[in-house]
């Protein structure tokens, strides 16, 4: 009588661990990215700043990907150099997930 229940349990566990792996392979952590974006980017990129307001919706998903591939920051390269590859990946993920043509466009961090 117990056997079918154990089998279902194992299946659910397997599905969960598989899901986690897929997520990790995707790279960035958008939650951390949002936090980093607020801390590292908004200081210069808020409304009224000379650098110009920058939000996830400022670009499309492919534009963000292209931007983070080149990583040429017109403003101040130091702002990018100070971040680890992982941090930049998290920021990229956040901006990408809420880009202008994404499922959940977002105007502010
Ligand atoms: C020290 C101030 C400063 C910080 C910090 C900063 N930026 Fe910038 N950023 C600028 C300036 C200045 C420009 C140039 C604006 C121009 O010339 O149009 C710029 C330009 C950009 C552009 C180009 C805008 C476009 O549409 O092509 C992007 C994208 C950008 N920054 C992203 C970021 C991100 C992401 C971060 C956080 C990791 C960040 N910036 C942090 C000052 C800053």
PDB file of N, CA, C and O in Angstrom, residues 10-11 13-14 19-20 52-53 69 77 81 96 100 106:
ATOM      1  N   UNK A  10       9.119  10.630  -4.702  1.00  0.00           N
ATOM      2  CA  UNK A  10      10.397  10.686  -5.405  1.00  0.00           C
ATOM      3  C   UNK A  10      10.269  11.518  -6.676  1.00  0.00           C
ATOM      4  O   UNK A  10      11.157  12.282  -7.029  1.00  0.00           O
ATOM      5  N   UNK A  11       9.157  11.404  -7.332  1.00  0.00           N
ATOM      6  CA  UNK A  11       8.952  12.160  -8.562  1.00  0.00           C
ATOM      7  C   UNK A  11       8.937  13.653  -8.286  1.00  0.00           C
ATOM      8  O   UNK A  11       9.520  14.452  -9.010  1.00  0.00           O
ATOM      9  N   UNK A  13      10.293  15.214  -5.777  1.00  0.00           N
ATOM     10  CA  UNK A  13      11.647  15.638  -5.424  1.00  0.00           C
ATOM     11  C   UNK A  13      12.502  15.824  -6.667  1.00  0.00           C
ATOM     12  O   UNK A  13      13.223  16.803  -6.813  1.00  0.00           O
ATOM     13  N   UNK A  14      12.381  14.881  -7.584  1.00  0.00           N
ATOM     14  CA  UNK A  14      13.166  14.929  -8.810  1.00  0.00           C
ATOM     15  C   UNK A  14      12.809  16.182  -9.606  1.00  0.00           C
ATOM     16  O   UNK A  14      13.678  16.888 -10.114  1.00  0.00           O
ATOM     17  N   UNK A  19      14.277  21.439 -11.651  1.00  0.00           N
ATOM     18  CA  UNK A  19      13.923  22.841 -11.840  1.00  0.00           C
ATOM     19  C   UNK A  19      15.017  23.756 -11.347  1.00  0.00           C
ATOM     20  O   UNK A  19      15.376  24.728 -12.003  1.00  0.00           O
ATOM     21  N   UNK A  20      15.600  23.434 -10.212  1.00  0.00           N
ATOM     22  CA  UNK A  20      16.649  24.268  -9.640  1.00  0.00           C
ATOM     23  C   UNK A  20      17.851  24.308 -10.567  1.00  0.00           C
ATOM     24  O   UNK A  20      18.472  25.346 -10.741  1.00  0.00           O
ATOM     25  N   UNK A  52      20.890  60.468 -17.176  1.00  0.00           N
ATOM     26  CA  UNK A  52      19.615  60.077 -17.748  1.00  0.00           C
ATOM     27  C   UNK A  52      18.988  58.939 -16.969  1.00  0.00           C
ATOM     28  O   UNK A  52      19.687  58.042 -16.494  1.00  0.00           O
ATOM     29  N   UNK A  53      17.673  58.987 -16.812  1.00  0.00           N
ATOM     30  CA  UNK A  53      16.991  57.927 -16.086  1.00  0.00           C
ATOM     31  C   UNK A  53      17.124  56.629 -16.866  1.00  0.00           C
ATOM     32  O   UNK A  53      16.985  56.603 -18.084  1.00  0.00           O
ATOM     33  N   UNK A  69      27.025  42.277 -23.303  1.00  0.00           N
ATOM     34  CA  UNK A  69      28.080  41.531 -23.969  1.00  0.00           C
ATOM     35  C   UNK A  69      29.268  42.463 -24.216  1.00  0.00           C
ATOM     36  O   UNK A  69      30.413  42.109 -24.050  1.00  0.00           O
ATOM     37  N   UNK A  77      33.456  53.870 -16.780  1.00  0.00           N
ATOM     38  CA  UNK A  77      33.769  52.443 -16.847  1.00  0.00           C
ATOM     39  C   UNK A  77      34.007  51.865 -15.449  1.00  0.00           C
ATOM     40  O   UNK A  77      33.769  50.691 -15.211  1.00  0.00           O
ATOM     41  N   UNK A  81      33.575  48.210 -13.725  1.00  0.00           N
ATOM     42  CA  UNK A  81      34.769  47.473 -13.318  1.00  0.00           C
ATOM     43  C   UNK A  81      34.717  47.091 -11.841  1.00  0.00           C
ATOM     44  O   UNK A  81      35.309  46.096 -11.435  1.00  0.00           O
ATOM     45  N   UNK A  96      16.926  42.363 -17.992  1.00  0.00           N
ATOM     46  CA  UNK A  96      16.394  41.532 -19.063  1.00  0.00           C
ATOM     47  C   UNK A  96      14.969  41.059 -18.743  1.00  0.00           C
ATOM     48  O   UNK A  96      14.070  41.152 -19.566  1.00  0.00           O
ATOM     49  N   UNK A 100      11.545  46.187 -21.973  1.00  0.00           N
ATOM     50  CA  UNK A 100      10.355  46.763 -22.603  1.00  0.00           C
ATOM     51  C   UNK A 100       9.487  45.702 -23.283  1.00  0.00           C
ATOM     52  O   UNK A 100       8.261  45.790 -23.264  1.00  0.00           O
ATOM     53  N   UNK A 106       8.950  46.780 -16.450  1.00  0.00           N
ATOM     54  CA  UNK A 106       8.986  47.483 -15.173  1.00  0.00           C
ATOM     55  C   UNK A 106       9.710  48.807 -15.365  1.00  0.00           C
ATOM     56  O   UNK A 106      10.807  48.848 -15.912  1.00  0.00           O
TER      57      UNK A 106
END
